[in-house]
mmCIF file with all atom_site columns, C-alpha atoms in Angstrom:
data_model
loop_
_atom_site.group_PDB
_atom_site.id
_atom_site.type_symbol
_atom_site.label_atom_id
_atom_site.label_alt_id
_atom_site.label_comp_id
_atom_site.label_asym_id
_atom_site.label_entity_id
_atom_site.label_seq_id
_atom_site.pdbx_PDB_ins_code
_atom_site.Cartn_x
_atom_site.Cartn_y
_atom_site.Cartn_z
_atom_site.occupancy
_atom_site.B_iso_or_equiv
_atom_site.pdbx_formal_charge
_atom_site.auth_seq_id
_atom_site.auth_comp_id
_atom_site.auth_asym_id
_atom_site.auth_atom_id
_atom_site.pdbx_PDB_model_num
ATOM 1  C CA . UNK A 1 1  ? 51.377 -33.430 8.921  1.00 0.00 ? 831 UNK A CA 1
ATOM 2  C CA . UNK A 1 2  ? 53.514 -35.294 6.240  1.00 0.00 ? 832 UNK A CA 1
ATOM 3  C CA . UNK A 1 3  ? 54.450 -33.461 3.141  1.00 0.00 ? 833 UNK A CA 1
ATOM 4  C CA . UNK A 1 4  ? 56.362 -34.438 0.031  1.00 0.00 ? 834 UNK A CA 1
ATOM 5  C CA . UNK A 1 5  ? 59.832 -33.462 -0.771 1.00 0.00 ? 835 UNK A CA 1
ATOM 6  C CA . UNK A 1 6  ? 60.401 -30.402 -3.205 1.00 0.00 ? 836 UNK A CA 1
ATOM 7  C CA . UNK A 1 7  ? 60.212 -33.279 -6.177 1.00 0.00 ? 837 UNK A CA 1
ATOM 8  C CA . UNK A 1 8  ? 56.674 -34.706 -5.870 1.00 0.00 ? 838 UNK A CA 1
ATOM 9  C CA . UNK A 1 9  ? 56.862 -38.443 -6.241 1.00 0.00 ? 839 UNK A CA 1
ATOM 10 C CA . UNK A 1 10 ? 53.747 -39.293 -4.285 1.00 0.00 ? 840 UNK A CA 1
ATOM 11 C CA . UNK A 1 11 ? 53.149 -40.953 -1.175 1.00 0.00 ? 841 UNK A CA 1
ATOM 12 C CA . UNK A 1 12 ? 53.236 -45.031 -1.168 1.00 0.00 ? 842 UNK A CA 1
ATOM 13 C CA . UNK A 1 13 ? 49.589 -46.924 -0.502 1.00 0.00 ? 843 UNK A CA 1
ATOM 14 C CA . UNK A 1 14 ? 51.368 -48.737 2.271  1.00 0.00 ? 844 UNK A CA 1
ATOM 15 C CA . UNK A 1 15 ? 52.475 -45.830 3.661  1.00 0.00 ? 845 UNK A CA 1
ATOM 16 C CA . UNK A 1 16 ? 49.439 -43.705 4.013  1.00 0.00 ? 846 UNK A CA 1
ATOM 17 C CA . UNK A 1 17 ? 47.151 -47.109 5.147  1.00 0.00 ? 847 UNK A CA 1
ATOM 18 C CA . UNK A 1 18 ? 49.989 -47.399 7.943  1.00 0.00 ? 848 UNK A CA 1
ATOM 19 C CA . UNK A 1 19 ? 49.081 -43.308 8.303  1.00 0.00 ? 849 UNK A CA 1
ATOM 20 C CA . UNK A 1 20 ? 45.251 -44.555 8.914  1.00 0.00 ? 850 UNK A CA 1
ATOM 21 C CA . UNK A 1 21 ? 46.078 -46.628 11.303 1.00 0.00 ? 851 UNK A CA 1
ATOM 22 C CA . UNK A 1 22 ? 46.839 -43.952 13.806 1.00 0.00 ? 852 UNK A CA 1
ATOM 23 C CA . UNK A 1 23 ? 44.374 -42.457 16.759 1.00 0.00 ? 853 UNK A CA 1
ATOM 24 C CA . UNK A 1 24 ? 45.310 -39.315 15.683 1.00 0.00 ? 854 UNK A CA 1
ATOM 25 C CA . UNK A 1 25 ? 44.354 -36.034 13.451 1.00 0.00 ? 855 UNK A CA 1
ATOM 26 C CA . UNK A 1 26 ? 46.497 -35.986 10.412 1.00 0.00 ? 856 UNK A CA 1
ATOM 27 C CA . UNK A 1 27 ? 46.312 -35.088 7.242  1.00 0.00 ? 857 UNK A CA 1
ATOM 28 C CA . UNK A 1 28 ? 48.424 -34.852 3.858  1.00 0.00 ? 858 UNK A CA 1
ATOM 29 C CA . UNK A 1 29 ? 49.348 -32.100 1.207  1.00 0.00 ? 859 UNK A CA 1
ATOM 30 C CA . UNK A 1 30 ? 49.241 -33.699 -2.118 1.00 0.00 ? 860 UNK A CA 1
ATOM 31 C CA . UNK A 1 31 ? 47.467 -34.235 -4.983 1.00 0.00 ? 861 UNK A CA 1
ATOM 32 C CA . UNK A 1 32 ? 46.171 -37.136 -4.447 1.00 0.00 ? 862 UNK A CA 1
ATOM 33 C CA . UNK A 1 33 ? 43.773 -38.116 -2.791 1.00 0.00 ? 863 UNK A CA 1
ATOM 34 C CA . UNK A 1 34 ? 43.169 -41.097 -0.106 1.00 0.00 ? 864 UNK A CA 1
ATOM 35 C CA . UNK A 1 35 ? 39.464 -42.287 1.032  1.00 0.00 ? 865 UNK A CA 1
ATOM 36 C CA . UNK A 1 36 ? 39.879 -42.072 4.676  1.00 0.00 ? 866 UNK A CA 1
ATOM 37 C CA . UNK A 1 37 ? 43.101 -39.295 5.378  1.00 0.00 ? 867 UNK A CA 1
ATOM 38 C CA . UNK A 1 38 ? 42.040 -35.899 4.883  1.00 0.00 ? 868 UNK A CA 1
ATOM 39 C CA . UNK A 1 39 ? 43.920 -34.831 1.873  1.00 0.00 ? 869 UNK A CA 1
ATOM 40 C CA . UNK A 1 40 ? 44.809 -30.858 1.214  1.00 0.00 ? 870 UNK A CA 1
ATOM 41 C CA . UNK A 1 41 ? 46.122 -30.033 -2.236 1.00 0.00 ? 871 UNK A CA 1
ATOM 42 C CA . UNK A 1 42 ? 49.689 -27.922 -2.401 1.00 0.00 ? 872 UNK A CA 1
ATOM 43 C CA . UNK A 1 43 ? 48.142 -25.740 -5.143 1.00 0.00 ? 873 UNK A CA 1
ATOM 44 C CA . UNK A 1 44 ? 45.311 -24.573 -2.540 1.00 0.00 ? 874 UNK A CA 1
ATOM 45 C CA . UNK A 1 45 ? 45.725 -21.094 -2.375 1.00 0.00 ? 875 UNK A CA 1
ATOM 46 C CA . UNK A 1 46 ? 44.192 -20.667 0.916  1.00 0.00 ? 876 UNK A CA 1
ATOM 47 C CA . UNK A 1 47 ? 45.698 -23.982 2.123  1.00 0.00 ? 877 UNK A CA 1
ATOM 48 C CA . UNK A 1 48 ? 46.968 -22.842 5.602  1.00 0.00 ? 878 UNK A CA 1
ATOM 49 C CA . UNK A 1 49 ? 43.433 -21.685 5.798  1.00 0.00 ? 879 UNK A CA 1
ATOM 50 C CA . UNK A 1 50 ? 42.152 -24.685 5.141  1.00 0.00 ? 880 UNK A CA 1
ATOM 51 C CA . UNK A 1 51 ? 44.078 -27.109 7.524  1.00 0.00 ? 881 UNK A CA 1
ATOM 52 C CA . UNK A 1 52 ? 43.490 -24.269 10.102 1.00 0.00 ? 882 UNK A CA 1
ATOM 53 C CA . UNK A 1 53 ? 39.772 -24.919 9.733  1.00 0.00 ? 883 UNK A CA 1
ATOM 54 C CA . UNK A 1 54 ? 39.653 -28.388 9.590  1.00 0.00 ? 884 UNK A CA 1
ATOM 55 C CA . UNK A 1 55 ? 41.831 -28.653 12.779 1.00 0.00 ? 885 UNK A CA 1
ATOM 56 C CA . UNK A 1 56 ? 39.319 -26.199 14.181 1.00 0.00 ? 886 UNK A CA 1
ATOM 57 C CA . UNK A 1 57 ? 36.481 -28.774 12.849 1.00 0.00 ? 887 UNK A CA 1
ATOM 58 C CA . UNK A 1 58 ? 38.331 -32.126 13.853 1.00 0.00 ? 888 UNK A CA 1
ATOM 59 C CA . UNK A 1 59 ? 39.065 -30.950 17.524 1.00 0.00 ? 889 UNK A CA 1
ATOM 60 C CA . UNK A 1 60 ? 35.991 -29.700 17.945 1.00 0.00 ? 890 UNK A CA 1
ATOM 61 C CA . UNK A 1 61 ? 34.479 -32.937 17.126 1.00 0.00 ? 891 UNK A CA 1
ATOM 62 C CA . UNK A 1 62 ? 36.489 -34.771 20.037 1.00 0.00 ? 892 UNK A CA 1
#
């Protein structure tokens, strides 16, 4: 799980296609959002619930 620093500046294209690349579950908090990484938005208020459950959904899947 990456997250932004306490000044949101967004994360670079480059870095979240090198992100994609990956065999593994991750995700992002921010606001925007990316066709292929699972996004979560900081201003979720149930956002630990939400990661929670997808984890619960991705591993499942495997």
């Amino acid at each position: 799980m990456f997250y932004e620093e306490a000044k949101p500046q967004g994360f670079s294209q480059t870095f979240l296609d090198f992100l994609d690349r990956f065999d593994a579950t991750i995700c992002v908090i921010t606001d925007s959002p990316h066709p292929t990484i699972p996004t979560f938005s900081p201003q979720d208020p149930h956002l630990i619930q939400a990661i929670i459950t997808w984890l619960q959904r991705t591993i499942l899947e495997i």
